[in-house]
PDB file of C-alpha atoms in Angstrom:
ATOM      1  CA  MET A 106     187.613  89.535 144.618  1.00 65.00           C
ATOM      2  CA  ALA A 107     184.862  87.907 146.650  1.00 79.00           C
ATOM      3  CA  TYR A 108     184.088  84.226 146.296  1.00 85.00           C
ATOM      4  CA  ASP A 109     181.767  83.644 143.331  1.00 90.00           C
ATOM      5  CA  ALA A 110     180.636  80.054 142.726  1.00 87.00           C
ATOM      6  CA  SER A 111     179.137  80.998 139.359  1.00 90.00           C
ATOM      7  CA  THR A 112     182.632  81.380 137.873  1.00 94.00           C
ATOM      8  CA  LEU A 113     183.723  77.830 138.686  1.00 97.00           C
ATOM      9  CA  PRO A 114     184.326  75.391 135.816  1.00 98.00           C
ATOM     10  CA  ASP A 115     182.066  72.448 135.007  1.00 98.00           C
ATOM     11  CA  VAL A 116     183.725  69.383 136.539  1.00 98.00           C
ATOM     12  CA  SER A 117     180.723  67.064 136.345  1.00 97.00           C
ATOM     13  CA  GLY A 118     182.372  64.910 133.683  1.00 97.00           C
ATOM     14  CA  LEU A 119     185.566  64.224 135.625  1.00 98.00           C
ATOM     15  CA  THR A 120     186.256  60.787 137.064  1.00 98.00           C
ATOM     16  CA  VAL A 121     187.464  61.023 140.656  1.00 98.00           C
ATOM     17  CA  GLY A 122     189.756  58.326 142.014  1.00 98.00           C
ATOM     18  CA  ILE A 123     190.321  57.852 145.741  1.00 98.00           C
ATOM     19  CA  ILE A 124     193.640  56.242 146.683  1.00 98.00           C
ATOM     20  CA  GLY A 125     192.969  54.945 150.168  1.00 95.00           C
ATOM     21  CA  GLY A 126     189.281  54.689 149.413  1.00 94.00           C
ATOM     22  CA  THR A 127     188.763  51.851 151.860  1.00 95.00           C
ATOM     23  CA  GLY A 128     189.558  54.089 154.860  1.00 95.00           C
ATOM     24  CA  ASP A 129     187.037  56.305 156.621  1.00 96.00           C
ATOM     25  CA  GLN A 130     188.048  59.582 154.978  1.00 96.00           C
ATOM     26  CA  GLY A 131     188.404  58.061 151.541  1.00 97.00           C
ATOM     27  CA  ARG A 132     185.080  56.250 151.703  1.00 97.00           C
ATOM     28  CA  GLY A 133     183.335  59.375 152.929  1.00 98.00           C
ATOM     29  CA  LEU A 134     184.699  61.520 150.124  1.00 98.00           C
ATOM     30  CA  ALA A 135     183.858  58.808 147.598  1.00 98.00           C
ATOM     31  CA  TYR A 136     180.265  58.726 148.814  1.00 98.00           C
ATOM     32  CA  ARG A 137     179.868  62.503 148.672  1.00 98.00           C
ATOM     33  CA  PHE A 138     181.357  62.806 145.188  1.00 98.00           C
ATOM     34  CA  ALA A 139     179.201  59.944 143.933  1.00 98.00           C
ATOM     35  CA  ARG A 140     176.153  61.508 145.558  1.00 98.00           C
ATOM     36  CA  ALA A 141     176.996  64.721 143.688  1.00 97.00           C
ATOM     37  CA  GLY A 142     177.007  62.790 140.408  1.00 97.00           C
ATOM     38  CA  GLN A 143     180.734  62.209 139.837  1.00 98.00           C
ATOM     39  CA  GLN A 144     181.990  58.884 138.529  1.00 97.00           C
ATOM     40  CA  VAL A 145     184.116  57.494 141.350  1.00 98.00           C
ATOM     41  CA  LEU A 146     186.857  54.870 141.496  1.00 98.00           C
ATOM     42  CA  ILE A 147     187.937  53.368 144.816  1.00 98.00           C
ATOM     43  CA  GLY A 148     191.612  52.423 145.032  1.00 98.00           C
ATOM     44  CA  SER A 149     193.411  50.068 147.392  1.00 97.00           C
ATOM     45  CA  ARG A 150     196.505  47.901 147.366  1.00 95.00           C
ATOM     46  CA  SER A 151     193.998  45.022 147.215  1.00 96.00           C
ATOM     47  CA  ALA A 152     191.623  45.122 144.261  1.00 97.00           C
ATOM     48  CA  ASP A 153     189.222  42.855 146.162  1.00 97.00           C
ATOM     49  CA  ARG A 154     189.082  45.222 149.152  1.00 97.00           C
ATOM     50  CA  ALA A 155     188.516  48.137 146.792  1.00 98.00           C
ATOM     51  CA  ALA A 156     185.695  46.289 145.039  1.00 97.00           C
ATOM     52  CA  ASP A 157     184.055  45.452 148.363  1.00 97.00           C
ATOM     53  CA  ALA A 158     184.224  49.081 149.524  1.00 97.00           C
ATOM     54  CA  ALA A 159     182.831  50.311 146.203  1.00 97.00           C
ATOM     55  CA  ALA A 160     179.943  47.848 146.402  1.00 97.00           C
ATOM     56  CA  GLU A 161     179.083  49.065 149.904  1.00 97.00           C
ATOM     57  CA  ILE A 162     179.094  52.708 148.785  1.00 97.00           C
ATOM     58  CA  ALA A 163     177.063  51.949 145.649  1.00 95.00           C
ATOM     59  CA  VAL A 164     174.045  50.822 147.683  1.00 95.00           C
ATOM     60  CA  LEU A 165     174.009  53.805 150.063  1.00 96.00           C
ATOM     61  CA  PRO A 166     170.969  56.130 149.897  1.00 96.00           C
ATOM     62  CA  ARG A 167     170.659  59.180 147.660  1.00 96.00           C
ATOM     63  CA  LEU A 168     173.026  58.213 144.887  1.00 97.00           C
ATOM     64  CA  PRO A 169     171.726  59.450 141.535  1.00 95.00           C
ATOM     65  CA  ALA A 170     170.869  56.985 138.790  1.00 93.00           C
ATOM     66  CA  GLY A 171     173.676  56.265 136.364  1.00 92.00           C
ATOM     67  CA  VAL A 172     176.532  57.025 138.754  1.00 94.00           C
ATOM     68  CA  ASP A 173     179.147  54.282 138.936  1.00 92.00           C
ATOM     69  CA  VAL A 174     181.244  53.535 141.994  1.00 97.00           C
ATOM     70  CA  THR A 175     183.785  50.848 141.203  1.00 97.00           C
ATOM     71  CA  GLY A 176     186.940  49.530 142.820  1.00 98.00           C
ATOM     72  CA  ALA A 177     190.352  48.496 141.532  1.00 98.00           C
ATOM     73  CA  ASP A 178     193.966  48.425 142.633  1.00 98.00           C
ATOM     74  CA  ASN A 179     195.726  51.756 143.117  1.00 98.00           C
ATOM     75  CA  ASP A 180     197.632  51.592 139.840  1.00 98.00           C
ATOM     76  CA  GLU A 181     194.492  51.099 137.758  1.00 98.00           C
ATOM     77  CA  VAL A 182     192.599  53.803 139.609  1.00 98.00           C
ATOM     78  CA  ALA A 183     195.459  56.246 139.040  1.00 98.00           C
ATOM     79  CA  ARG A 184     195.460  55.481 135.325  1.00 98.00           C
ATOM     80  CA  ARG A 185     191.705  55.738 134.829  1.00 98.00           C
ATOM     81  CA  SER A 186     190.982  58.871 136.885  1.00 98.00           C
ATOM     82  CA  ASP A 187     191.104  62.545 135.933  1.00 98.00           C
ATOM     83  CA  VAL A 188     191.484  63.721 139.531  1.00 98.00           C
ATOM     84  CA  VAL A 189     193.059  61.507 142.193  1.00 98.00           C
ATOM     85  CA  VAL A 190     192.591  62.089 145.924  1.00 98.00           C
ATOM     86  CA  ILE A 191     195.299  60.721 148.215  1.00 98.00           C
ATOM     87  CA  ALA A 192     193.637  59.625 151.466  1.00 98.00           C
ATOM     88  CA  VAL A 193     196.044  57.021 152.821  1.00 98.00           C
ATOM     89  CA  PRO A 194     197.440  56.766 156.378  1.00 97.00           C
ATOM     90  CA  TRP A 195     200.494  58.959 156.890  1.00 98.00           C
ATOM     91  CA  ASP A 196     202.817  56.043 157.635  1.00 97.00           C
ATOM     92  CA  GLY A 197     202.180  54.638 154.166  1.00 97.00           C
ATOM     93  CA  HIS A 198     202.055  57.963 152.329  1.00 98.00           C
ATOM     94  CA  ALA A 199     205.526  58.099 150.782  1.00 98.00           C
ATOM     95  CA  ALA A 200     205.583  54.477 149.636  1.00 98.00           C
ATOM     96  CA  THR A 201     202.073  54.593 148.147  1.00 98.00           C
ATOM     97  CA  VAL A 202     202.476  57.913 146.375  1.00 98.00           C
ATOM     98  CA  GLY A 203     205.970  57.195 145.093  1.00 98.00           C
ATOM     99  CA  ALA A 204     204.866  53.904 143.548  1.00 98.00           C
ATOM    100  CA  LEU A 205     202.223  55.741 141.496  1.00 98.00           C
ATOM    101  CA  ALA A 206     204.463  58.385 139.921  1.00 98.00           C
ATOM    102  CA  GLY A 207     204.085  56.808 136.476  1.00 98.00           C
ATOM    103  CA  PRO A 208     200.305  56.450 136.249  1.00 98.00           C
ATOM    104  CA  LEU A 209     199.770  59.791 137.992  1.00 98.00           C
ATOM    105  CA  ALA A 210     201.857  61.736 135.468  1.00 98.00           C
ATOM    106  CA  GLY A 211     199.786  64.579 134.065  1.00 98.00           C
ATOM    107  CA  LYS A 212     196.958  63.985 136.550  1.00 98.00           C
ATOM    108  CA  ILE A 213     195.512  66.351 139.142  1.00 98.00           C
ATOM    109  CA  VAL A 214     196.465  64.965 142.557  1.00 98.00           C
ATOM    110  CA  VAL A 215     194.675  66.187 145.686  1.00 98.00           C
ATOM    111  CA  ASP A 216     196.460  65.276 148.919  1.00 98.00           C
ATOM    112  CA  CYS A 217     194.313  65.340 152.085  1.00 98.00           C
ATOM    113  CA  VAL A 218     196.706  63.461 154.372  1.00 98.00           C
ATOM    114  CA  ASN A 219     197.509  64.929 157.788  1.00 98.00           C
ATOM    115  CA  PRO A 220     200.805  63.809 159.399  1.00 98.00           C
ATOM    116  CA  LEU A 221     199.704  63.407 163.011  1.00 98.00           C
ATOM    117  CA  GLY A 222     200.930  61.469 166.012  1.00 97.00           C
ATOM    118  CA  PHE A 223     198.948  60.475 169.078  1.00 95.00           C
ATOM    119  CA  ASP A 224     199.990  60.039 172.691  1.00 96.00           C
ATOM    120  CA  LYS A 225     198.398  60.344 176.132  1.00 96.00           C
ATOM    121  CA  GLN A 226     198.060  64.092 175.649  1.00 94.00           C
ATOM    122  CA  GLY A 227     196.201  63.681 172.366  1.00 93.00           C
ATOM    123  CA  PRO A 228     197.039  64.414 168.720  1.00 94.00           C
ATOM    124  CA  TYR A 229     200.012  66.470 167.607  1.00 97.00           C
ATOM    125  CA  ALA A 230     201.639  67.431 164.302  1.00 98.00           C
ATOM    126  CA  LEU A 231     204.565  65.342 163.118  1.00 98.00           C
ATOM    127  CA  PRO A 232     207.631  66.863 161.451  1.00 97.00           C
ATOM    128  CA  VAL A 233     207.921  66.188 157.724  1.00 98.00           C
ATOM    129  CA  ALA A 234     211.291  66.529 156.022  1.00 98.00           C
ATOM    130  CA  GLU A 235     209.744  68.104 152.924  1.00 98.00           C
ATOM    131  CA  GLY A 236     207.629  70.471 155.024  1.00 98.00           C
ATOM    132  CA  SER A 237     204.211  68.848 154.698  1.00 98.00           C
ATOM    133  CA  ALA A 238     202.489  65.774 153.302  1.00 98.00           C
ATOM    134  CA  VAL A 239     201.527  67.564 150.106  1.00 98.00           C
ATOM    135  CA  GLN A 240     205.092  68.812 149.583  1.00 98.00           C
ATOM    136  CA  GLN A 241     206.275  65.241 149.974  1.00 98.00           C
ATOM    137  CA  ALA A 242     203.708  64.213 147.358  1.00 98.00           C
ATOM    138  CA  ALA A 243     204.843  66.978 145.010  1.00 98.00           C
ATOM    139  CA  ALA A 244     208.464  65.846 145.357  1.00 98.00           C
ATOM    140  CA  LEU A 245     207.484  62.261 144.563  1.00 98.00           C
ATOM    141  CA  LEU A 246     205.212  63.275 141.667  1.00 98.00           C
ATOM    142  CA  PRO A 247     207.216  65.771 139.586  1.00 98.00           C
ATOM    143  CA  ASP A 248     205.005  65.226 136.535  1.00 98.00           C
ATOM    144  CA  SER A 249     201.667  65.605 138.341  1.00 98.00           C
ATOM    145  CA  ARG A 250     199.592  68.676 139.216  1.00 98.00           C
ATOM    146  CA  VAL A 251     199.516  68.577 143.001  1.00 98.00           C
ATOM    147  CA  CYS A 252     197.480  70.430 145.602  1.00 98.00           C
ATOM    148  CA  ALA A 253     196.360  70.028 149.213  1.00 98.00           C
ATOM    149  CA  ALA A 254     192.627  70.073 149.979  1.00 98.00           C
ATOM    150  CA  PHE A 255     189.932  68.369 152.093  1.00 98.00           C
ATOM    151  CA  ASN A 256     192.262  68.119 155.113  1.00 98.00           C
ATOM    152  CA  HIS A 257     189.620  69.312 157.570  1.00 97.00           C
ATOM    153  CA  VAL A 258     186.508  67.406 156.505  1.00 97.00           C
ATOM    154  CA  SER A 259     184.941  65.171 159.150  1.00 96.00           C
ATOM    155  CA  ALA A 260     184.731  61.544 158.015  1.00 96.00           C
ATOM    156  CA  PRO A 261     181.565  60.834 160.069  1.00 96.00           C
ATOM    157  CA  LEU A 262     179.781  63.782 158.426  1.00 97.00           C
ATOM    158  CA  LEU A 263     180.841  62.650 154.969  1.00 98.00           C
ATOM    159  CA  ALA A 264     179.586  59.117 155.589  1.00 96.00           C
ATOM    160  CA  ASP A 265     176.203  60.004 157.102  1.00 97.00           C
ATOM    161  CA  PRO A 266     173.456  59.720 154.430  1.00 97.00           C
ATOM    162  CA  GLU A 267     171.082  61.770 156.590  1.00 97.00           C
ATOM    163  CA  ILE A 268     173.291  64.865 156.368  1.00 97.00           C
ATOM    164  CA  ASP A 269     172.515  66.920 153.279  1.00 97.00           C
ATOM    165  CA  ARG A 270     174.859  69.883 153.823  1.00 97.00           C
ATOM    166  CA  ILE A 271     178.392  70.037 155.171  1.00 98.00           C
ATOM    167  CA  ASP A 272     178.993  73.700 155.926  1.00 97.00           C
ATOM    168  CA  LEU A 273     182.723  74.354 155.762  1.00 97.00           C
ATOM    169  CA  ASP A 274     185.470  75.780 153.605  1.00 98.00           C
ATOM    170  CA  VAL A 275     188.025  73.546 151.920  1.00 98.00           C
ATOM    171  CA  LEU A 276     191.434  75.227 152.086  1.00 98.00           C
ATOM    172  CA  ILE A 277     193.435  74.657 148.891  1.00 98.00           C
ATOM    173  CA  CYS A 278     197.218  75.021 148.666  1.00 98.00           C
ATOM    174  CA  THR A 279     198.896  74.718 145.284  1.00 98.00           C
ATOM    175  CA  GLU A 280     201.422  76.242 142.915  1.00 98.00           C
ATOM    176  CA  GLU A 281     198.806  76.287 140.107  1.00 97.00           C
ATOM    177  CA  ARG A 282     195.995  78.817 140.372  1.00 94.00           C
ATOM    178  CA  GLU A 283     193.941  76.852 137.815  1.00 97.00           C
ATOM    179  CA  LEU A 284     193.749  73.946 140.252  1.00 98.00           C
ATOM    180  CA  VAL A 285     192.038  76.188 142.802  1.00 98.00           C
ATOM    181  CA  ASP A 286     189.062  76.552 140.470  1.00 97.00           C
ATOM    182  CA  ILE A 287     188.947  72.879 139.475  1.00 98.00           C
ATOM    183  CA  VAL A 288     189.256  71.510 143.009  1.00 98.00           C
ATOM    184  CA  GLY A 289     187.034  74.295 144.326  1.00 98.00           C
ATOM    185  CA  ALA A 290     184.388  73.264 141.814  1.00 98.00           C
ATOM    186  CA  LEU A 291     184.604  69.672 143.044  1.00 98.00           C
ATOM    187  CA  ALA A 292     184.220  70.880 146.629  1.00 98.00           C
ATOM    188  CA  ALA A 293     181.210  72.978 145.630  1.00 98.00           C
ATOM    189  CA  ARG A 294     179.502  69.861 144.272  1.00 98.00           C
ATOM    190  CA  ILE A 295     179.029  68.923 147.939  1.00 98.00           C
ATOM    191  CA  PRO A 296     176.286  71.208 149.313  1.00 98.00           C
ATOM    192  CA  GLY A 297     177.612  73.697 151.850  1.00 97.00           C
ATOM    193  CA  MET A 298     181.259  73.470 150.833  1.00 98.00           C
ATOM    194  CA  ARG A 299     183.463  76.134 149.270  1.00 98.00           C
ATOM    195  CA  GLY A 300     186.997  75.790 147.974  1.00 98.00           C
ATOM    196  CA  ILE A 301     189.226  78.663 149.124  1.00 98.00           C
ATOM    197  CA  TYR A 302     192.768  79.412 147.953  1.00 98.00           C
ATOM    198  CA  ALA A 303     195.042  79.302 151.016  1.00 98.00           C
ATOM    199  CA  GLY A 304     198.491  79.844 149.515  1.00 98.00           C
ATOM    200  CA  ARG A 305     201.264  77.869 147.901  1.00 98.00           C
ATOM    201  CA  LEU A 306     202.335  74.389 148.905  1.00 98.00           C
ATOM    202  CA  ARG A 307     204.752  75.757 151.494  1.00 98.00           C
ATOM    203  CA  ASN A 308     201.713  77.023 153.430  1.00 98.00           C
ATOM    204  CA  ALA A 309     200.154  73.579 153.747  1.00 98.00           C
ATOM    205  CA  HIS A 310     202.053  72.543 156.880  1.00 98.00           C
ATOM    206  CA  GLN A 311     199.941  74.604 159.239  1.00 98.00           C
ATOM    207  CA  ILE A 312     196.726  73.466 157.549  1.00 98.00           C
ATOM    208  CA  GLU A 313     197.644  69.821 157.987  1.00 98.00           C
ATOM    209  CA  ALA A 314     198.802  70.444 161.560  1.00 98.00           C
ATOM    210  CA  PHE A 315     195.625  72.324 162.484  1.00 98.00           C
ATOM    211  CA  THR A 316     193.737  69.059 162.192  1.00 98.00           C
ATOM    212  CA  ALA A 317     195.157  68.203 165.628  1.00 98.00           C
ATOM    213  CA  ASN A 318     193.407  71.288 167.009  1.00 97.00           C
ATOM    214  CA  LEU A 319     190.143  70.306 165.347  1.00 97.00           C
ATOM    215  CA  ILE A 320     190.345  66.834 166.860  1.00 96.00           C
ATOM    216  CA  ALA A 321     190.800  68.429 170.283  1.00 94.00           C
ATOM    217  CA  ILE A 322     187.842  70.745 169.665  1.00 96.00           C
ATOM    218  CA  ASN A 323     185.645  67.880 168.538  1.00 96.00           C
ATOM    219  CA  LYS A 324     186.574  65.772 171.536  1.00 95.00           C
ATOM    220  CA  ARG A 325     185.918  68.588 174.009  1.00 95.00           C
ATOM    221  CA  TYR A 326     182.616  69.721 172.518  1.00 98.00           C
ATOM    222  CA  LYS A 327     181.423  66.402 171.028  1.00 97.00           C
ATOM    223  CA  ALA A 328     181.191  68.020 167.607  1.00 97.00           C
ATOM    224  CA  HIS A 329     182.390  67.596 164.021  1.00 97.00           C
ATOM    225  CA  ALA A 330     183.937  71.029 163.623  1.00 95.00           C
ATOM    226  CA  GLY A 331     185.295  72.388 160.361  1.00 96.00           C
ATOM    227  CA  ILE A 332     186.686  75.703 159.096  1.00 97.00           C
ATOM    228  CA  ARG A 333     184.730  78.654 157.680  1.00 97.00           C
ATOM    229  CA  VAL A 334     186.589  81.713 156.358  1.00 97.00           C
ATOM    230  CA  THR A 335     184.814  85.023 156.986  1.00 96.00           C
ATOM    231  CA  ASP A 336     184.461  88.112 154.746  1.00 95.00           C
ATOM    232  CA  LEU A 337     184.480  86.131 151.490  1.00 94.00           C
TER     233      LEU A 337
END
């Protein structure tokens, strides 16, 4: 079946929390979701840092009237959100996610973390005992609904108010087909984006690792490359 955006569910009423919302990727996603009309919560280990980041996003151009962007500590954001995006650095992934198992129970959790290392030759994929970052998250969050998505979205594009469309496909890995539609609908709220099912969680490793290739592409061609799937 070809991709059909008209069949996606209405997700406009969902509150989106960003754990790691003070980092570049988290802030960029927060801005785009808020710009699309979602209520957004910024999470950080420090409630003050989260509040500062939320205040900075709230005054950016092109946010619709009535949209709230607020900040709080990670625990509160996890409790108050319908969908929670994990956008923390890889070295703090396990500790941060594991500490939120309680408040994230029953929640949709979207992991966009890429386990990468960097040396003189550039970025490279790191081994993960569970297979991938999202599989680690799923192991730590047995009562949550977990998927991988937004791994390949350029933070500078997300954060630039002058860019109206971000033309790329968001690859979604999950054990729950229903999450493909929900997360795909969130992606589609950002003009130019599509959410595409890319397999079960065990297929997320190569998606996370491919970010190293994209970084190399972007460095070579001075671009902000993403992924577009053909024939859909």
